[in-house]
Coordinates of C-alpha atoms in Angstrom, one line a residue:
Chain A
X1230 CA -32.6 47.0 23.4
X1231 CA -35.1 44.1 22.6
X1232 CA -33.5 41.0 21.3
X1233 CA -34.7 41.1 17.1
X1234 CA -37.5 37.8 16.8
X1235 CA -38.2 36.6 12.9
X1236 CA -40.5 34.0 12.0
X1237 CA -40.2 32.3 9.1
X1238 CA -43.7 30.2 7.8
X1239 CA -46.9 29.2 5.9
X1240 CA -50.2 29.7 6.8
X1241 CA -51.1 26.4 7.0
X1242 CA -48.3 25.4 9.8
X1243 CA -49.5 24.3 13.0
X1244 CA -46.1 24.7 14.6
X1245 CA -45.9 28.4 13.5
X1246 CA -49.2 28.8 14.8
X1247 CA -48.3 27.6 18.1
X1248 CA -45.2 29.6 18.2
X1249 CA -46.7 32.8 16.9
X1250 CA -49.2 32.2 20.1
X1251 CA -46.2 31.5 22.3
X1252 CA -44.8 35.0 21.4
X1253 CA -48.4 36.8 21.7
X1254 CA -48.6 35.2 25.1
X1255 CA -45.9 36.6 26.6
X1256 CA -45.6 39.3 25.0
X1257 CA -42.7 39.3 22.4
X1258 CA -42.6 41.2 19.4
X1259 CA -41.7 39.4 16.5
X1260 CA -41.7 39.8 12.5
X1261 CA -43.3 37.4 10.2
X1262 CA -42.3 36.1 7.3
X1263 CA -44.8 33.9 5.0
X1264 CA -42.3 32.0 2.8
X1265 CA -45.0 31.1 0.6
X1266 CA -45.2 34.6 -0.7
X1267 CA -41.4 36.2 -0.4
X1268 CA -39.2 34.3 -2.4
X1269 CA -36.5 36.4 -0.7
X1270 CA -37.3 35.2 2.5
X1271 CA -37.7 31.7 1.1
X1272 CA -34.5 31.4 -0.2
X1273 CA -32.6 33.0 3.1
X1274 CA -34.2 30.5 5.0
X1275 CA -33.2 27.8 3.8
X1276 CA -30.1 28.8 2.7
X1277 CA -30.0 29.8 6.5
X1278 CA -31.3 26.7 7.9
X1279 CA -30.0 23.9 5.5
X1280 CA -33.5 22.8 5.6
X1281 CA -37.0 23.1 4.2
X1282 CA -39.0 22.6 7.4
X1283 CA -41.4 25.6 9.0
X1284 CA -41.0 27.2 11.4
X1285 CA -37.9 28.8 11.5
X1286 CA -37.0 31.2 14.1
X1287 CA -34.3 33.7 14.0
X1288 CA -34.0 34.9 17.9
X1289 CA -30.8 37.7 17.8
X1290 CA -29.4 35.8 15.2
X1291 CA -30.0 32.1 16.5
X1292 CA -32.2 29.6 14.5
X1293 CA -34.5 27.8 15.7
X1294 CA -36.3 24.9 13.3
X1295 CA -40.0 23.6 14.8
X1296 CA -41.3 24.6 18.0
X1297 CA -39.7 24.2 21.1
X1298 CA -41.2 25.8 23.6
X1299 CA -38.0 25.2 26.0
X1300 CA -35.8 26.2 23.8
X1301 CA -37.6 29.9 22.8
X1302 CA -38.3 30.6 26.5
X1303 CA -33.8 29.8 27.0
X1304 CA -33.1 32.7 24.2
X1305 CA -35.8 34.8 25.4
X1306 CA -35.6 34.9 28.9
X1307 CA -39.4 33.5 29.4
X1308 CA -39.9 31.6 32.3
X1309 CA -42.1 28.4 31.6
Chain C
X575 CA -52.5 23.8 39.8
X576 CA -51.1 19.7 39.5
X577 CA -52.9 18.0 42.4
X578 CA -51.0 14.8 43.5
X579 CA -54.7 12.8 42.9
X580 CA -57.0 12.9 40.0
X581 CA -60.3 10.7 39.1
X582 CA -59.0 10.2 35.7
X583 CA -55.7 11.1 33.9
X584 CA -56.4 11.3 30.1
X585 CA -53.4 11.0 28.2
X586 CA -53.6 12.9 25.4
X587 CA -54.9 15.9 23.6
X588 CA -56.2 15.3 20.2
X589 CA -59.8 14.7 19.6
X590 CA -60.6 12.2 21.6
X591 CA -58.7 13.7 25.0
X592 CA -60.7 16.8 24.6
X593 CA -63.8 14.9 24.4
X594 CA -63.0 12.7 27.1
X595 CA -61.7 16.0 29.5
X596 CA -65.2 17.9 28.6
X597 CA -67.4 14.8 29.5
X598 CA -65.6 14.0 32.7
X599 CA -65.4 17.7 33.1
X600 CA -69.3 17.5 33.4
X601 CA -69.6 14.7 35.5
X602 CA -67.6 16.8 38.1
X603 CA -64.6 14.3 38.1
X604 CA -61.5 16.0 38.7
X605 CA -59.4 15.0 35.2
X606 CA -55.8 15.6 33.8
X607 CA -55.3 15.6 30.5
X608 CA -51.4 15.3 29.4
X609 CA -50.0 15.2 25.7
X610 CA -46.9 16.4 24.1
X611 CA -48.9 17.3 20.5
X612 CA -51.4 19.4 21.2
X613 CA -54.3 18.5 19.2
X614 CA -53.1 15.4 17.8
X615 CA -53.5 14.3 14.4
X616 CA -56.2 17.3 14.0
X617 CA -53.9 19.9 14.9
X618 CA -52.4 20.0 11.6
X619 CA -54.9 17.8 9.1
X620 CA -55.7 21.2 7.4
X621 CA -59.1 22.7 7.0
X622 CA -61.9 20.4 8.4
X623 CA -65.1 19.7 6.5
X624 CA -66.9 17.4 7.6
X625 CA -67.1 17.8 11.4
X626 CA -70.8 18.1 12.3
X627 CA -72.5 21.8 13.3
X628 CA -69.2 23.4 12.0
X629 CA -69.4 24.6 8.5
X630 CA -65.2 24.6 8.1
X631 CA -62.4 25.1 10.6
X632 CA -59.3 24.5 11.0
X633 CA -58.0 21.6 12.3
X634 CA -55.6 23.2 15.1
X635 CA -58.6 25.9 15.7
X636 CA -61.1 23.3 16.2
X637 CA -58.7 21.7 18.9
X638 CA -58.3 25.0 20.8
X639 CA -62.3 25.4 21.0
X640 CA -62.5 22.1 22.4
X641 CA -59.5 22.8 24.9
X642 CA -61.6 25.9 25.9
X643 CA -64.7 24.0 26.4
X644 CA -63.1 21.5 28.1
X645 CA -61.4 23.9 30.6
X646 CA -64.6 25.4 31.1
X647 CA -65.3 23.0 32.8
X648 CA -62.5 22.2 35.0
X649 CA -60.6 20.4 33.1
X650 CA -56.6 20.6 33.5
X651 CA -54.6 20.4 30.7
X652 CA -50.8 20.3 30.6
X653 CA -48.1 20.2 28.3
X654 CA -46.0 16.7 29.0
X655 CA -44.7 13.0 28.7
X656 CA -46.4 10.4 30.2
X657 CA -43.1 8.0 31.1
X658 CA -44.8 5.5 33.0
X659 CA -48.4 4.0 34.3
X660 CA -48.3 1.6 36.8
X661 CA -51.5 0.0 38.3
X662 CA -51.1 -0.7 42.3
X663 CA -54.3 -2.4 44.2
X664 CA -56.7 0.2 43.1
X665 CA -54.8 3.1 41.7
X666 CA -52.8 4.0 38.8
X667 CA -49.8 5.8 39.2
X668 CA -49.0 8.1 36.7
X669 CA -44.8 9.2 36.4
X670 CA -44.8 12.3 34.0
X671 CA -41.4 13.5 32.8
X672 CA -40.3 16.3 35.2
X673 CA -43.2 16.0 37.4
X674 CA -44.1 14.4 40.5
X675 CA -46.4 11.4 40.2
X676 CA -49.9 11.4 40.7
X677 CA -52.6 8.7 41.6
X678 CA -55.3 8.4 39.5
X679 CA -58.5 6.0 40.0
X680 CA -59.0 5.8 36.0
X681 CA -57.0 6.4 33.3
X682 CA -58.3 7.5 29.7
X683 CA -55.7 6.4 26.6
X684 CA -56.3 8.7 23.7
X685 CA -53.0 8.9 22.5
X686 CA -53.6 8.5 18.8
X687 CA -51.2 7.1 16.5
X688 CA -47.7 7.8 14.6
X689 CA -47.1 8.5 11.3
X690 CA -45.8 5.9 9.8
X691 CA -42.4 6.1 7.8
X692 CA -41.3 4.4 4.7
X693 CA -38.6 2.8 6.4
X694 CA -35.7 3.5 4.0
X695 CA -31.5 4.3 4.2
X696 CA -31.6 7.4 3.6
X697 CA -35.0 8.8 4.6
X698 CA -34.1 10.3 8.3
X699 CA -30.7 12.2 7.3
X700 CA -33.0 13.7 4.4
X701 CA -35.8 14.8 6.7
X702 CA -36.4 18.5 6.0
X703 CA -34.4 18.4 3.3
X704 CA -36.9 17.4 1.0
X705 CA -38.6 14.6 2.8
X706 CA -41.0 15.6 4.9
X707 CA -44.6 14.2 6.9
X708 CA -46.6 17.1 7.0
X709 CA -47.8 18.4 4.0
X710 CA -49.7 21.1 5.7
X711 CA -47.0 22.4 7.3
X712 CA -43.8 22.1 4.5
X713 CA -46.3 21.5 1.3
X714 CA -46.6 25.2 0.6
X715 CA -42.9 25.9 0.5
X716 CA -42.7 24.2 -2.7
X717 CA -43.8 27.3 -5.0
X718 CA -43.3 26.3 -8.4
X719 CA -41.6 23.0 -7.8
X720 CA -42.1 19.3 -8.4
X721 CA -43.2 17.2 -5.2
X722 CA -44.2 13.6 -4.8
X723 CA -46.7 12.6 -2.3
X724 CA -46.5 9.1 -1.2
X725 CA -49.9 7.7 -0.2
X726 CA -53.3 6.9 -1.4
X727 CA -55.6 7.7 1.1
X728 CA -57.4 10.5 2.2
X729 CA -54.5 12.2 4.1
X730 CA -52.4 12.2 0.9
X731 CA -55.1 13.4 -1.1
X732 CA -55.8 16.2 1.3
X733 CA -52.0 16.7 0.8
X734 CA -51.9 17.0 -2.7
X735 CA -54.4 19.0 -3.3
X736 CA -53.0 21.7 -0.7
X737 CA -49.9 21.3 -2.1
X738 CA -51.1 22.4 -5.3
X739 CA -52.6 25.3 -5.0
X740 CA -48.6 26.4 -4.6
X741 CA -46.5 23.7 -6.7
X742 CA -46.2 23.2 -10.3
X743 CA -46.5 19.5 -10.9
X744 CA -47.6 17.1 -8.3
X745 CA -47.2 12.9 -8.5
X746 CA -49.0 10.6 -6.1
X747 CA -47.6 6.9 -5.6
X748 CA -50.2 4.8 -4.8
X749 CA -49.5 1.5 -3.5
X750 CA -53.2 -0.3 -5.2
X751 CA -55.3 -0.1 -8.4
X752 CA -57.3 2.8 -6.9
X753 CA -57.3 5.5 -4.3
X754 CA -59.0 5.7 -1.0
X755 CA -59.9 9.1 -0.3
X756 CA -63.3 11.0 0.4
X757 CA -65.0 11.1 -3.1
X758 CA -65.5 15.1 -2.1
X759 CA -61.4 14.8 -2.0
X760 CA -61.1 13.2 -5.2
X761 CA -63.7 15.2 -6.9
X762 CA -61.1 18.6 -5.8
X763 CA -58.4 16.9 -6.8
X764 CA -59.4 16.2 -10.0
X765 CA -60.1 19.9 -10.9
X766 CA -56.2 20.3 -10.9
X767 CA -56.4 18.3 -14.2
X768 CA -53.0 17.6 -15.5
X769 CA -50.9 18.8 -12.2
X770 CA -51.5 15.8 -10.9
X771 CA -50.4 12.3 -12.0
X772 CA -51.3 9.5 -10.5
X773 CA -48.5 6.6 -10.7
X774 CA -50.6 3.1 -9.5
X775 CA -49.4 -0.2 -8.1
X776 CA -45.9 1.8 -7.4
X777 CA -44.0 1.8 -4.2
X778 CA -40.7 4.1 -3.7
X779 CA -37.5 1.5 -3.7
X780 CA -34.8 3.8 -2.9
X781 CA -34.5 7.1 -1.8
X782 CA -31.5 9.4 -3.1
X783 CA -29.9 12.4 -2.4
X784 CA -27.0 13.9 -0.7
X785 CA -27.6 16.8 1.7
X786 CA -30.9 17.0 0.2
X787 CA -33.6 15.1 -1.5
X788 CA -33.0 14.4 -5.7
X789 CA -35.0 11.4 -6.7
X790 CA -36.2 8.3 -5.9
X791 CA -36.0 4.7 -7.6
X792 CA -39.9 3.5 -8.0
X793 CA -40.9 -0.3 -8.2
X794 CA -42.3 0.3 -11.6
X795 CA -41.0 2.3 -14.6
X796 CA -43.0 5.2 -15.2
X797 CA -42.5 6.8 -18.6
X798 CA -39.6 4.6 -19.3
X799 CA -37.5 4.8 -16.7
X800 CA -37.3 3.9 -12.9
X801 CA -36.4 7.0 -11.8
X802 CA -38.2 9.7 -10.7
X803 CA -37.2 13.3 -9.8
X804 CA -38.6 16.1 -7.4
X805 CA -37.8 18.6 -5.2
X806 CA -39.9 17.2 -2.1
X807 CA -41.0 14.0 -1.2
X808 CA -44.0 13.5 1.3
X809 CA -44.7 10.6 3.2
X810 CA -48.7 9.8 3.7
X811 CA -48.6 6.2 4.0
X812 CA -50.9 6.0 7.6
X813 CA -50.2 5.8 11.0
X814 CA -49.7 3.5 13.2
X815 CA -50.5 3.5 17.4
X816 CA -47.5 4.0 20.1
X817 CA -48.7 0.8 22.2
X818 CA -45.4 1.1 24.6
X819 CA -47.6 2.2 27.7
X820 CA -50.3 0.1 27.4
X821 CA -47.7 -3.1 26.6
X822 CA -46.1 -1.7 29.9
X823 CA -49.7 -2.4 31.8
X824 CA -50.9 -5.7 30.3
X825 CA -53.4 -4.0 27.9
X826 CA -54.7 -6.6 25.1
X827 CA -54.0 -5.6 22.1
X828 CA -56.3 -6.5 18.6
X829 CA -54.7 -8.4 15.5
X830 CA -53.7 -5.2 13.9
X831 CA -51.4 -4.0 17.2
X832 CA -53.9 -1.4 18.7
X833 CA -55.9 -1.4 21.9
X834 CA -58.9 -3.2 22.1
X835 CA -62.1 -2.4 23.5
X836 CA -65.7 -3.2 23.9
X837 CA -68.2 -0.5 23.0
X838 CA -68.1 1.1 26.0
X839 CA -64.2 2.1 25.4
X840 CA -62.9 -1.0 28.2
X841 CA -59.9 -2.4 28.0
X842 CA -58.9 -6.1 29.8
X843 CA -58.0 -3.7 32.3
X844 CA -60.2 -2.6 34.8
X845 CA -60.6 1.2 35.0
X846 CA -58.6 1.9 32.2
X847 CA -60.3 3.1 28.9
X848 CA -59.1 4.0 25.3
X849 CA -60.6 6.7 22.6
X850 CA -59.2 7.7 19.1
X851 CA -57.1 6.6 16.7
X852 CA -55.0 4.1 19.5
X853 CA -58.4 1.7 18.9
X854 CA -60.0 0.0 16.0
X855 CA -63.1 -0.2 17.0
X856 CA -64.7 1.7 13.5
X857 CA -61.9 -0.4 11.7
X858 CA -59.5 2.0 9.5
X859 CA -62.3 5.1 9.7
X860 CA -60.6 7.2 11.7
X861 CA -62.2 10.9 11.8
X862 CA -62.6 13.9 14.5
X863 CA -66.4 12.5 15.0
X864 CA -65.3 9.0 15.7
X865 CA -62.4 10.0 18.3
X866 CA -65.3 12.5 19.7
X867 CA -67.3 9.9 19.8
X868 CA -65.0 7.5 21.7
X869 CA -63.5 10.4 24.1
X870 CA -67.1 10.4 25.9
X871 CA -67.7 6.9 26.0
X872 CA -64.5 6.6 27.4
X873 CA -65.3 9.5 29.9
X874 CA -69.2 8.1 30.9
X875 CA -67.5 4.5 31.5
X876 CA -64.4 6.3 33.7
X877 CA -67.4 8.1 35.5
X878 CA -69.9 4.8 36.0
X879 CA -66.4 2.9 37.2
X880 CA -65.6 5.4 39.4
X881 CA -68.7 5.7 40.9
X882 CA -69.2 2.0 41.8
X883 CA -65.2 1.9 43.3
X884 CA -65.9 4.8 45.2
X885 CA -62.9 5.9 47.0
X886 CA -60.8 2.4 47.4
X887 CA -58.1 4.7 45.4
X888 CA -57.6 6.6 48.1
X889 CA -58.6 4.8 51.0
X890 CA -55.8 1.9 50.0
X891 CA -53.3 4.5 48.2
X892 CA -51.1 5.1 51.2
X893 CA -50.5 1.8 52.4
X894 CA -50.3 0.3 48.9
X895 CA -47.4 3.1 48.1
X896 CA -45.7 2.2 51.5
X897 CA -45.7 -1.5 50.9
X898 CA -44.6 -0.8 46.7
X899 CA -41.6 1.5 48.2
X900 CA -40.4 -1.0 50.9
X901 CA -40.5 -4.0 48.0
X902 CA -38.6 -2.1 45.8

């Protein structure tokens, strides 16, 4: 079964930008989650995260917060 | 493919790398570009304006066209961390972090500048949690809250008025009488009327908070008291350039701590060249054009160099790396 990928971020991020392109690039399949328009997911994340910093990344159940390459390609396998 | 000799190493890839990369690209040098931000300061500046032939982009979109244009041409562009730069008779030796080194005959340094902090107790260990430096990123969380922007120039205008389209009340701390932003800027932030206020001649004392950001002490009472409170702070107080390389290689530096360079993007260093931010030579106007501009000065004066030099990079590298490895 394929590890679950969420993304939490605005559309004015760089960062989630990059690591939307990251995931299109090789190929992962992720879920988006513009936290300027879901209060819900808002809320999760940074009750989630401890922080108010996008993006957030939940890989499986792991956060990430920012865009680290490295770090995304370790929890999803991805060679870099 | 990383070759273990380039004509010119560029490091970075904000405006002014990309410039320098397609120009050197054209003159059929083999170039390197290396940067750890992609896009530098551009990347994430928000929608661009003003950037000649292109009606509006954004900024991390506008970097990606000129990566593409850039490759087109040859160019090589990697993700990395330029640890050291060391000139030996007539090459530069370029250490990246995880990589081998390569030799270069010219090096390009567009690495653009930092942002700068406010320099308080408390202002890392609240980072994210309500203090923040992008306010294109982390502004538009704020739905409905109350944010400060620190700043008055252009980049905390820019910041303000993004941040309001989403929160509900917005207060700039200027440090003068007056702002400096793009009268276009100010014009647009005007039109939020009463969402914005504008707190002159005030500077943020003290930041407080625990676990997250609460309020901060300001240098001059604003409606009575001291104290202001907000859910996010953001810092747009400038930038500042990371001169540890070029301190590393001798480079002179101007009065104001950045490279200097003649018109022709030289350094006191023979062969080495600057563009961007990381030089004055516009004074404190500081725009994609400019860094453009600069990246292929830089890149016809790397070409014109390397032309004259010819090979002496390579002709002298090996015994020049044999004599440098029995020394040490």
């Amino acid at each position: 079964m394929d590890t679950q990928v969420k993304i939490y971020t605005t559309p004015t991020c760089v960062y989630c930008k990059m690591t939307k392109e990251f995931f299109t690039e090789n190929g992962v399949k992720y879920e988006e989650l513009d936290v300027t328009k879901d209060a819900v997911a808002r809320n999760e994340m940074i009750e989630r995260s401890g922080q108010m910093g996008v993006p957030v990344i939940d890989i499986g159940g792991e956060l990430i917060v920012g865009f680290n390459k490295g770090k995304l390609a370790e929890l999803l396998g991805i060679k870099v | 493919m990383q070759k273990d000799h380039y004509d010119v190493v560029v490091v970075g890839t904000g405006a002014a790398g990309l410039s320098a990369a397609l120009y050197t690209g054209r003159y059929r040098m083999n170039v390197l570009v290396v940067g750890g931000k992609f896009g530098g300061e551009t990347s994430s500046a928000g929608v661009i304006y003003n950037y000649p032939g292109v009606k509006d982009i954004d900024g991390y979109d506008l970097m990606k066209i000129m990566k593409e244009q850039a490759e087109s041409v040859g160019a090589e562009i990697i993700d990395g961390f330029v640890e050291k730069i060391e000139k030996r008779g007539a090459c530069f030796f370029v250490n990246i972090k995880d990589k081998s080194e390569i030799r270069a005959n010219t090096v390009i340094f567009a690495t653009g500048t930092e942002r700068k902090k406010l320099g308080l107790p408390n202002e890392e260990a609240l980072r994210s949690k309500g203090i923040h430096y992008c306010t294109t990123c982390d502004g538009p969380l704020y739905v409905e809250k109350t944010i400060i922007v620190v700043g008055g120039g252009d980049a905390a205008i820019k910041g303000a008025n993004l941040s309001a389209e989403y929160a509900s009340k917005i207060y700039i701390l200027a440090r003068g009488n007056s702002l400096r932003a793009e009268p276009i800027n100010l014009e647009r932030m005007k039109a939020f009327g009463g969402k914005i206020t504008i707190l002159y001649e005030t500077e943020v004392k003290e930041i407080i908070g625990t676990n997250k950001f609460e309020k901060i002490k300001l240098s001059k009472p604003f409606n009575g008291s001291d104290e202001l409170s907000a859910d996010g702070l953001f810092v747009e107080i400038g930038a500042e350039p990371d001169i540890t390389l070029p301190n590393a290689l001798g480079i002179t530096l101007d009065e104001h701590g950045y490279i200097k360079a003649n018109a022709l993007m030289q350094t006191n260093i023979e062969g080495i060249y600057v563009a961007g931010d990381a030089v004055n030579l516009f004074g404190t106007f500081k725009q994609d054009i400019t860094a453009a501009c600069m990246g292929a000065v830089a890149a016809t004066s790397a070409y014109n160099f390397r032309k004259i030099h010819g090979d002496l990079c390579e002709i002298h590298s090996i015994p020049i790396k044999s004599e440098s490895a029995v020394a040490s």
